[in-house]
Short mmCIF file of C-alpha atoms in Angstrom, two decimals:
data_model
loop_
_atom_site.label_atom_id
_atom_site.label_comp_id
_atom_site.label_asym_id
_atom_site.label_seq_id
_atom_site.Cartn_x
_atom_site.Cartn_y
_atom_site.Cartn_z
CA MET A 1 13.35 -23.90 7.28
CA GLU A 2 11.90 -22.52 4.03
CA LYS A 3 10.06 -25.81 3.37
CA LEU A 4 8.68 -25.82 6.91
CA ASN A 5 7.57 -22.20 6.50
CA ASP A 6 5.83 -23.00 3.17
CA PHE A 7 4.05 -25.94 4.81
CA LEU A 8 2.82 -23.84 7.76
CA SER A 9 1.69 -20.93 5.57
CA SER A 10 -0.26 -23.36 3.33
CA LEU A 11 -2.23 -24.60 6.37
CA ILE A 12 -3.05 -21.19 7.90
CA PRO A 13 -5.83 -20.17 5.40
CA TYR A 14 -7.88 -23.23 6.46
CA THR A 15 -7.97 -21.98 10.05
CA GLU A 16 -9.18 -18.45 9.25
CA TRP A 17 -12.92 -19.07 9.03
CA PRO A 18 -13.18 -21.30 12.15
CA MET A 19 -11.09 -18.76 14.10
CA PHE A 20 -13.20 -15.82 12.86
CA ILE A 21 -16.54 -17.54 13.55
CA LEU A 22 -15.56 -18.78 17.03
CA LEU A 23 -13.54 -15.79 18.23
CA ILE A 24 -15.57 -12.90 16.78
CA GLY A 25 -18.95 -14.60 16.21
CA GLY A 26 -18.77 -16.56 19.49
CA GLY A 27 -17.36 -13.54 21.33
CA LEU A 28 -20.18 -11.26 20.12
CA PHE A 29 -22.71 -13.88 21.16
CA LEU A 30 -21.19 -13.85 24.68
CA VAL A 31 -21.26 -10.03 24.78
CA PHE A 32 -25.05 -10.00 24.20
CA TYR A 33 -25.70 -13.22 26.15
CA SER A 34 -24.04 -11.65 29.22
CA ARG A 35 -26.05 -8.43 28.65
CA PHE A 36 -22.74 -6.50 28.62
CA LEU A 37 -22.07 -7.65 32.20
CA PRO A 38 -18.22 -7.45 32.16
CA TYR A 39 -18.32 -3.85 30.91
CA ARG A 40 -21.07 -2.79 33.33
CA PHE A 41 -19.07 -4.05 36.31
CA PHE A 42 -15.68 -2.71 35.23
CA GLY A 43 -15.35 -0.65 38.46
CA HIS A 44 -16.27 -3.68 40.58
CA ALA A 45 -13.56 -5.70 38.78
CA ILE A 46 -10.95 -3.09 39.78
CA ALA A 47 -12.19 -3.25 43.42
CA ILE A 48 -11.81 -7.08 43.44
CA THR A 49 -8.30 -6.82 41.97
CA SER A 50 -7.30 -4.34 44.68
CA GLY A 51 -8.08 -7.05 47.26
CA LYS A 52 -11.26 -5.53 48.67
CA TYR A 53 -13.20 -8.82 48.38
CA ASP A 54 -10.38 -11.34 49.09
CA ASP A 55 -11.36 -14.55 50.91
CA LYS A 56 -8.49 -15.73 53.14
CA ASN A 57 -9.96 -19.25 53.42
CA ALA A 58 -10.26 -19.86 49.67
CA LYS A 59 -8.37 -22.69 47.95
CA GLY A 60 -5.54 -21.86 45.53
CA ASP A 61 -1.91 -20.82 45.33
CA VAL A 62 -1.94 -17.14 44.36
CA SER A 63 -4.17 -14.08 44.86
CA SER A 64 -6.39 -12.83 42.03
CA PHE A 65 -4.09 -9.81 41.70
CA GLN A 66 -1.03 -12.08 41.36
CA ALA A 67 -2.80 -14.23 38.77
CA LEU A 68 -3.74 -11.12 36.77
CA SER A 69 -0.16 -9.79 37.11
CA ALA A 70 1.28 -13.11 35.91
CA ALA A 71 -1.15 -13.33 32.99
CA VAL A 72 -0.55 -9.67 32.04
CA ALA A 73 3.24 -10.09 32.45
CA ALA A 74 3.06 -13.00 30.03
CA THR A 75 1.04 -10.95 27.51
CA VAL A 76 2.38 -7.39 27.98
CA GLY A 77 5.66 -7.67 26.22
CA LEU A 78 6.79 -8.43 22.74
CA GLY A 79 3.23 -9.09 21.55
CA ASN A 80 2.43 -5.44 22.24
CA ILE A 81 5.74 -3.93 21.13
CA SER A 82 6.60 -6.17 18.20
CA GLY A 83 3.22 -7.73 17.38
CA VAL A 84 1.63 -4.33 16.71
CA ALA A 85 4.50 -3.41 14.38
CA ILE A 86 4.01 -6.69 12.47
CA ALA A 87 0.28 -5.96 12.21
CA ILE A 88 0.87 -2.42 10.85
CA HIS A 89 3.55 -3.74 8.47
CA ASP A 90 1.20 -6.45 7.15
CA GLY A 91 -2.05 -4.47 7.11
CA GLY A 92 -1.36 -0.75 7.51
CA PRO A 93 -2.53 1.57 10.34
CA GLY A 94 -6.19 0.51 9.94
CA VAL A 95 -5.43 -2.91 11.35
CA VAL A 96 -5.15 -1.36 14.84
CA PHE A 97 -8.91 -0.64 14.82
CA TRP A 98 -9.61 -4.36 14.37
CA ILE A 99 -7.16 -5.12 17.18
CA TRP A 100 -9.30 -2.84 19.42
CA ILE A 101 -12.57 -4.52 18.41
CA THR A 102 -11.11 -7.99 19.04
CA ALA A 103 -9.78 -6.87 22.45
CA LEU A 104 -13.17 -5.47 23.55
CA ILE A 105 -14.83 -8.75 22.57
CA GLY A 106 -11.89 -10.57 24.17
CA MET A 107 -12.71 -8.99 27.55
CA CYS A 108 -16.02 -10.85 27.53
CA ILE A 109 -14.36 -14.12 26.41
CA LYS A 110 -11.81 -13.80 29.25
CA PHE A 111 -14.66 -13.21 31.73
CA TYR A 112 -16.36 -16.48 30.72
CA SER A 113 -13.23 -18.64 30.28
CA CYS A 114 -11.56 -17.58 33.55
CA SER A 115 -14.84 -17.96 35.49
CA LEU A 116 -14.92 -21.53 34.17
CA SER A 117 -11.29 -22.07 35.25
CA ILE A 118 -12.38 -21.68 38.90
CA MET A 119 -15.72 -23.45 38.44
CA PHE A 120 -14.08 -26.61 37.06
CA ARG A 121 -10.72 -27.19 38.72
CA GLY A 122 -8.87 -30.47 38.80
CA THR A 123 -5.70 -31.96 40.23
CA ASP A 124 -2.65 -33.31 38.42
CA SER A 125 -1.01 -36.69 39.10
CA GLU A 126 0.86 -35.14 42.06
CA GLY A 127 -2.39 -33.90 43.63
CA LYS A 128 -1.72 -30.21 42.92
CA LEU A 129 -4.71 -27.97 42.16
CA GLN A 130 -4.90 -27.06 38.44
CA GLY A 131 -7.20 -25.13 36.15
CA GLY A 132 -7.51 -24.41 32.45
CA PRO A 133 -9.37 -25.42 29.28
CA MET A 134 -8.47 -29.12 29.59
CA PHE A 135 -10.22 -29.25 32.98
CA TYR A 136 -13.35 -27.31 32.10
CA ILE A 137 -13.64 -29.31 28.87
CA THR A 138 -13.42 -32.72 30.58
CA GLN A 139 -15.32 -31.81 33.77
CA GLY A 140 -17.85 -29.38 32.33
CA MET A 141 -18.64 -31.15 29.05
CA GLY A 142 -18.02 -34.70 30.29
CA ALA A 143 -15.73 -37.58 29.30
CA LYS A 144 -17.05 -37.58 25.72
CA ALA A 145 -15.33 -34.21 25.17
CA ARG A 146 -11.88 -35.48 26.20
CA PRO A 147 -10.63 -35.51 22.55
CA LEU A 148 -11.18 -31.71 22.49
CA ALA A 149 -8.98 -31.34 25.59
CA VAL A 150 -6.31 -33.61 24.08
CA PHE A 151 -6.37 -31.61 20.82
CA PHE A 152 -5.99 -28.36 22.78
CA CYS A 153 -2.97 -29.71 24.68
CA ILE A 154 -1.27 -31.09 21.54
CA CYS A 155 -1.57 -27.67 19.85
CA GLY A 156 -0.35 -26.10 23.11
CA LEU A 157 2.92 -28.05 22.86
CA PHE A 158 3.73 -25.79 19.88
CA GLY A 159 1.76 -22.64 20.73
CA PHE A 160 3.35 -22.26 24.15
CA LEU A 161 6.93 -22.25 22.91
CA GLY A 162 8.94 -19.09 23.50
CA VAL A 163 9.93 -18.91 19.83
CA PHE A 164 8.51 -15.47 19.01
CA THR A 165 10.16 -13.93 22.07
CA ALA A 166 13.55 -15.52 21.34
CA ASN A 167 13.37 -14.47 17.69
CA GLN A 168 12.45 -10.86 18.40
CA PHE A 169 14.97 -10.48 21.22
CA THR A 170 17.69 -11.68 18.82
CA GLU A 171 16.50 -9.20 16.16
CA THR A 172 16.59 -6.38 18.73
CA PHE A 173 20.15 -7.21 19.77
CA MET A 174 21.33 -7.51 16.15
CA SER A 175 19.66 -4.23 15.16
CA VAL A 176 20.76 -2.09 18.13
CA VAL A 177 24.21 -3.49 18.95
CA ASN A 178 25.21 -4.60 15.41
CA PRO A 179 27.66 -7.06 17.05
CA ALA A 180 29.50 -8.13 13.88
CA GLU A 181 30.86 -4.56 13.63
CA THR A 182 31.03 -3.44 17.24
CA LEU A 183 31.99 -6.64 19.12
CA TYR A 184 33.38 -9.47 17.01
CA ALA A 185 33.54 -9.95 13.24
CA THR A 186 31.65 -13.11 12.30
CA SER A 187 28.54 -13.96 10.28
CA ASP A 188 25.04 -12.86 11.36
CA PHE A 189 24.06 -16.54 11.58
CA ASN A 190 26.85 -17.23 14.11
CA TRP A 191 25.83 -14.24 16.21
CA LYS A 192 22.16 -15.30 16.18
CA LEU A 193 23.13 -18.85 17.13
CA GLY A 194 25.29 -17.51 19.98
CA ILE A 195 22.48 -15.30 21.29
CA GLY A 196 20.07 -18.26 21.09
CA LEU A 197 22.46 -20.46 23.09
CA ILE A 198 22.98 -17.79 25.78
CA LEU A 199 19.20 -17.26 26.07
CA ALA A 200 18.70 -21.04 26.29
CA VAL A 201 21.30 -21.39 29.07
CA ILE A 202 19.84 -18.49 31.12
CA THR A 203 16.29 -19.85 30.68
CA SER A 204 17.27 -23.40 31.62
CA PHE A 205 18.87 -22.23 34.89
CA VAL A 206 15.51 -20.77 35.88
CA ILE A 207 12.93 -23.21 34.54
CA PHE A 208 14.80 -26.28 35.79
CA GLY A 209 14.31 -24.89 39.27
CA GLY A 210 17.89 -23.97 40.09
CA LEU A 211 17.56 -20.21 40.24
CA THR A 212 14.04 -19.42 41.37
CA LYS A 213 15.28 -16.08 42.71
CA ILE A 214 16.01 -14.91 39.15
CA ALA A 215 12.41 -15.75 38.19
CA LYS A 216 11.19 -13.73 41.18
CA VAL A 217 13.43 -10.81 40.22
CA ALA A 218 12.19 -10.98 36.61
CA SER A 219 8.55 -10.95 37.70
CA ALA A 220 9.33 -7.96 39.93
CA ILE A 221 11.09 -6.14 37.09
CA VAL A 222 8.27 -6.60 34.53
CA PRO A 223 5.69 -4.25 36.14
CA PHE A 224 8.47 -1.65 36.50
CA MET A 225 9.47 -2.11 32.83
CA VAL A 226 5.84 -1.78 31.73
CA LEU A 227 5.75 1.58 33.56
CA VAL A 228 9.08 2.65 31.97
CA TYR A 229 7.73 1.68 28.54
CA LEU A 230 4.46 3.56 29.08
CA ALA A 231 6.39 6.60 30.39
CA ALA A 232 8.63 6.59 27.28
CA VAL A 233 5.59 6.33 24.99
CA ILE A 234 3.76 9.14 26.83
CA VAL A 235 6.86 11.39 26.54
CA VAL A 236 6.91 10.76 22.76
CA MET A 237 3.18 11.51 22.51
CA VAL A 238 3.46 14.73 24.56
CA MET A 239 6.44 15.94 22.48
CA ASN A 240 4.50 15.21 19.28
CA SER A 241 1.04 16.02 20.62
CA GLU A 242 -0.06 17.66 17.36
CA LEU A 243 0.40 14.30 15.57
CA VAL A 244 -1.47 12.09 18.06
CA TRP A 245 -5.01 12.94 16.92
CA PRO A 246 -4.19 12.61 13.16
CA SER A 247 -2.60 9.19 13.94
CA LEU A 248 -5.77 8.00 15.73
CA LYS A 249 -7.94 9.36 12.89
CA MET A 250 -5.79 7.47 10.38
CA ILE A 251 -6.31 4.22 12.34
CA VAL A 252 -10.12 4.61 12.17
CA SER A 253 -10.32 5.78 8.53
CA GLU A 254 -7.89 3.12 7.21
CA ALA A 255 -9.82 0.39 9.07
CA TRP A 256 -12.59 0.80 6.50
CA ASN A 257 -10.34 0.97 3.46
CA PHE A 258 -11.99 -1.57 1.15
CA ASN A 259 -9.28 -1.00 -1.48
CA THR A 260 -6.51 -2.02 0.89
CA VAL A 261 -3.31 -3.50 -0.54
CA VAL A 262 -3.35 -6.30 2.05
CA THR A 263 -3.47 -9.84 0.66
CA GLY A 264 -7.12 -10.82 0.87
CA GLY A 265 -8.28 -7.19 0.76
CA PHE A 266 -10.56 -5.95 3.53
CA TRP A 267 -11.08 -9.49 4.87
CA GLY A 268 -7.29 -9.90 5.09
CA LEU A 269 -7.05 -6.65 7.06
CA VAL A 270 -9.63 -7.87 9.61
CA ILE A 271 -7.93 -11.29 9.93
CA ILE A 272 -4.52 -9.67 10.60
CA GLY A 273 -6.15 -7.54 13.34
CA ILE A 274 -7.77 -10.60 14.96
CA ARG A 275 -4.53 -12.63 14.84
CA ARG A 276 -2.37 -9.88 16.33
CA ALA A 277 -4.97 -9.03 19.01
CA MET A 278 -5.14 -12.69 20.00
CA PHE A 279 -1.34 -12.76 20.16
CA SER A 280 -1.35 -9.58 22.26
CA ASN A 281 -3.94 -10.51 24.91
CA GLU A 282 -4.49 -14.26 24.34
CA ALA A 283 -8.29 -13.92 24.71
CA GLY A 284 -10.02 -17.07 23.45
CA LEU A 285 -6.73 -18.94 23.43
CA GLY A 286 -7.11 -20.64 26.80
CA SER A 287 -3.73 -19.74 28.34
CA ALA A 288 -4.95 -17.20 30.93
CA PRO A 289 -7.42 -19.71 32.50
CA MET A 290 -4.38 -21.87 33.39
CA TYR A 291 -3.01 -19.03 35.57
CA HIS A 292 -6.35 -17.88 36.91
CA GLY A 293 -7.34 -21.49 37.68
CA GLN A 294 -4.76 -21.47 40.47
CA SER A 295 -6.04 -18.28 42.11
CA LYS A 296 -6.84 -18.28 45.81
CA ASN A 297 -10.48 -17.77 45.03
CA ASP A 298 -13.58 -19.97 45.29
CA GLU A 299 -15.89 -17.50 43.54
CA PRO A 300 -15.76 -18.04 39.73
CA ILE A 301 -17.41 -14.72 38.82
CA LYS A 302 -14.89 -12.68 40.85
CA GLU A 303 -12.02 -14.35 39.00
CA GLY A 304 -13.71 -13.80 35.63
CA LEU A 305 -14.12 -10.08 36.35
CA VAL A 306 -10.44 -9.76 37.36
CA ALA A 307 -9.29 -11.63 34.24
CA MET A 308 -11.27 -9.45 31.84
CA LEU A 309 -9.11 -6.45 32.82
CA GLY A 310 -6.17 -8.14 31.05
CA PRO A 311 -7.17 -7.37 27.42
CA PHE A 312 -8.01 -3.79 28.40
CA ILE A 313 -4.56 -3.20 29.95
CA ASP A 314 -2.37 -4.91 27.39
CA THR A 315 -4.28 -4.24 24.17
CA ILE A 316 -6.53 -1.20 24.48
CA MET A 317 -3.83 0.72 26.40
CA VAL A 318 -0.34 -0.63 25.59
CA CYS A 319 -0.96 -1.62 21.94
CA THR A 320 -2.60 1.73 21.17
CA PHE A 321 0.35 3.65 22.61
CA THR A 322 2.81 1.58 20.55
CA ALA A 323 0.75 2.02 17.38
CA VAL A 324 0.52 5.81 17.78
CA VAL A 325 4.32 6.10 18.20
CA ILE A 326 4.94 3.93 15.11
CA ILE A 327 2.48 6.00 13.02
CA LEU A 328 3.50 9.49 14.15
CA SER A 329 7.22 8.67 13.68
CA GLY A 330 6.58 7.56 10.09
CA ALA A 331 8.41 4.25 10.78
CA TYR A 332 5.47 2.29 9.33
CA LEU A 333 6.25 3.70 5.86
CA GLU A 334 9.64 1.98 5.78
CA ASP A 335 10.53 -1.57 4.91
CA GLY A 336 11.02 -3.18 8.30
CA SER A 337 8.81 -5.54 10.24
CA GLY A 338 8.46 -6.60 13.84
CA ILE A 339 10.71 -5.14 16.46
CA VAL A 340 12.91 -3.36 13.88
CA MET A 341 10.00 -1.02 13.01
CA THR A 342 9.36 -0.19 16.68
CA LEU A 343 13.09 0.39 17.27
CA THR A 344 13.16 2.85 14.33
CA ALA A 345 10.13 4.69 15.76
CA PHE A 346 11.74 5.02 19.20
CA ARG A 347 15.16 6.05 17.86
CA ARG A 348 13.55 8.86 15.86
CA THR A 349 11.31 10.17 18.60
CA LEU A 350 13.46 9.80 21.75
CA PHE A 351 16.57 11.89 21.11
CA GLY A 352 18.35 9.12 19.19
CA TYR A 353 18.57 6.86 22.27
CA GLY A 354 15.07 5.37 22.15
CA ASP A 355 16.25 2.13 20.56
CA GLU A 356 18.75 1.48 23.41
CA LEU A 357 16.03 2.12 26.01
CA LEU A 358 13.68 -0.19 24.13
CA MET A 359 16.36 -2.90 24.03
CA ILE A 360 16.61 -2.84 27.86
CA ILE A 361 12.80 -3.03 28.16
CA VAL A 362 12.59 -5.83 25.56
CA SER A 363 15.33 -7.80 27.39
CA ALA A 364 13.30 -7.75 30.64
CA PHE A 365 10.09 -8.71 28.82
CA ALA A 366 11.83 -11.45 26.83
CA LEU A 367 13.44 -13.10 29.84
CA SER A 368 10.31 -12.95 32.02
CA THR A 369 8.21 -14.37 29.15
CA LEU A 370 10.68 -17.21 28.60
CA PHE A 371 10.73 -17.95 32.35
CA THR A 372 6.93 -18.07 32.62
CA TYR A 373 5.73 -19.35 29.23
CA SER A 374 7.12 -22.87 29.66
CA TYR A 375 4.61 -23.20 32.53
CA TYR A 376 1.73 -23.48 30.02
CA GLY A 377 3.52 -26.15 27.97
CA VAL A 378 4.38 -28.21 31.07
CA LYS A 379 0.68 -28.15 32.04
CA SER A 380 -0.32 -29.31 28.53
CA LEU A 381 2.15 -32.22 28.47
CA SER A 382 1.25 -33.12 32.08
CA PHE A 383 -2.41 -33.47 31.08
CA LEU A 384 -1.48 -35.67 28.11
CA SER A 385 0.78 -37.87 30.25
CA ASN A 386 1.49 -37.09 33.92
CA ALA A 387 3.17 -34.39 36.01
CA LYS A 388 6.53 -36.22 36.00
CA ILE A 389 6.71 -36.50 32.20
CA GLY A 390 5.25 -32.98 31.85
CA LYS A 391 8.44 -31.48 33.25
CA TRP A 392 10.36 -32.80 30.21
CA TYR A 393 8.59 -30.17 28.12
CA ASN A 394 11.20 -27.74 29.45
CA VAL A 395 14.02 -29.56 27.58
CA TYR A 396 12.16 -29.19 24.26
CA PHE A 397 11.26 -25.58 25.18
CA VAL A 398 14.95 -24.67 25.69
CA LEU A 399 16.07 -26.35 22.43
CA MET A 400 13.41 -24.43 20.49
CA ILE A 401 14.80 -21.12 21.83
CA VAL A 402 18.03 -21.81 19.89
CA PHE A 403 16.02 -22.76 16.77
CA ALA A 404 13.94 -19.56 17.00
CA ALA A 405 17.00 -17.31 17.31
CA VAL A 406 18.23 -18.35 13.83
CA ALA A 407 14.78 -18.80 12.21
CA SER A 408 13.07 -16.15 10.08
CA LEU A 409 10.31 -13.97 11.56
CA ASP A 410 7.86 -15.40 9.00
CA LEU A 411 8.51 -18.99 10.12
CA VAL A 412 8.11 -18.16 13.81
CA LYS A 413 5.00 -16.04 13.16
CA ASN A 414 3.37 -18.78 11.06
CA LEU A 415 4.07 -21.47 13.68
CA ILE A 416 2.46 -19.37 16.43
CA ASP A 417 -0.46 -18.18 14.26
CA LEU A 418 -1.34 -21.74 13.23
CA SER A 419 -1.04 -23.15 16.76
CA TYR A 420 -3.10 -20.30 18.26
CA ALA A 421 -5.85 -20.59 15.64
CA LEU A 422 -6.14 -24.34 16.31
CA MET A 423 -6.18 -23.86 20.11
CA VAL A 424 -9.07 -21.38 19.82
CA ILE A 425 -11.31 -24.10 18.31
CA PRO A 426 -11.62 -26.52 21.30
CA ASN A 427 -11.41 -23.71 23.88
CA MET A 428 -14.18 -21.56 22.37
CA ILE A 429 -16.43 -24.59 21.75
CA ALA A 430 -16.18 -25.38 25.48
CA VAL A 431 -16.65 -21.73 26.58
CA LEU A 432 -19.80 -21.34 24.42
CA TYR A 433 -21.18 -24.71 25.55
CA LEU A 434 -20.65 -23.90 29.24
CA ALA A 435 -21.70 -20.22 29.07
CA PRO A 436 -25.16 -20.89 30.65
CA LYS A 437 -23.39 -22.17 33.81
CA VAL A 438 -21.45 -18.89 34.06
CA ASN A 439 -24.66 -16.88 33.61
CA ALA A 440 -26.36 -18.87 36.39
CA ALA A 441 -23.37 -18.29 38.69
CA SER A 442 -23.39 -14.56 37.77
CA LYS A 443 -27.04 -14.23 38.75
CA LYS A 444 -26.33 -15.83 42.12
CA TYR A 445 -23.15 -13.78 42.73
CA PHE A 446 -24.71 -10.40 41.95
CA ALA A 447 -27.76 -11.22 44.09
CA GLN A 448 -25.37 -11.90 47.01
CA LEU A 449 -23.42 -8.71 46.22
CA LYS A 450 -26.66 -6.73 46.38
CA ASN A 451 -27.34 -8.18 49.81
CA GLY A 452 -23.77 -7.46 50.96
CA LYS A 453 -22.81 -11.15 51.33
CA THR A 454 -19.64 -11.29 49.18
#
């Protein structure tokens, strides 16, 4: 595992510049190229999501609201609770500012990429309607761009694993329950392996189609758990209201600390912010277009506007709340990364029981993410082969849950960071190349809206 970790960490620096140029440079280009359109029509996006403009005759499997809920459920979770803690541990409070900037740019990227997911839809070998980067690359850019789609899907076979979730759930259980002392005396490795096996068994029951009801229950629980989490965070912030403003000020002032102790200095600080923001809201990654591509919607611009709410909800709101609690509790000053830091912050600020509450919330997030994340990997393998072979991705997905439970956080983080950075390259090339088509569709859509025809 150490050798694998060293290999992954040696590759990551080579992906930093392409990721920065395409995600931030390309994203800023889209912000100005769209003339700030997604931000100007924020209220209209909320109206579409509420169902005001639904078309009952449109093709697709789910409503725009369901697609947004599924995409947000997959991103609101450990990326926001644990990912923010990792970012603060690696780069200090100032890194949160760069997470905000990336999320605001990410809203525009989501608008373009998810508009394209409706504009260029395809069917798999079983004739089912599909959307996502592989379809807008091959249909929008033509057959010559197929290698880009293949590269995206190969990276997706690793990026869409539930390894981070499995790893951080295991860490939560070990930290809160301390099973070797409270349940059964055996080594930490044995406990982690046991937790990984249990998670793998539960996940396989659901993703192999046997217990679809559990998946439905999990997707029903997630919005409730998001509300519980937000309520807990708001209680902490109200009880420590005098520390909220200083925490926010610290985020902004530390963001411009050119003498930062982060590896790579100021540039390193910005890169950590970009990586963790991308992990939090997946903007530029190409995963959300796979969900939104199956929306019951024939109007690309409507779907793009709905999708761009995702980064605002899960990063600007949820990540900020988490960061403020970590900073005001002082947990960021201690030696603990990932979920352990967030658990410390909650235990200190919620009457000593915050870590137990967080463990319940994390369990719901972890299971729902594991149930839904394999969907992306199946789609990637299906594109590379066919829908029948694609389903075998689930076997590999389940085995990797056990691996992740016993792996180090660094190894899991490096695997995801490398895969995500590589997936951004083909996806953002396609989004930038096809942006004029989205602008043309926007012009047409807003002209119809003005005339009351949508």
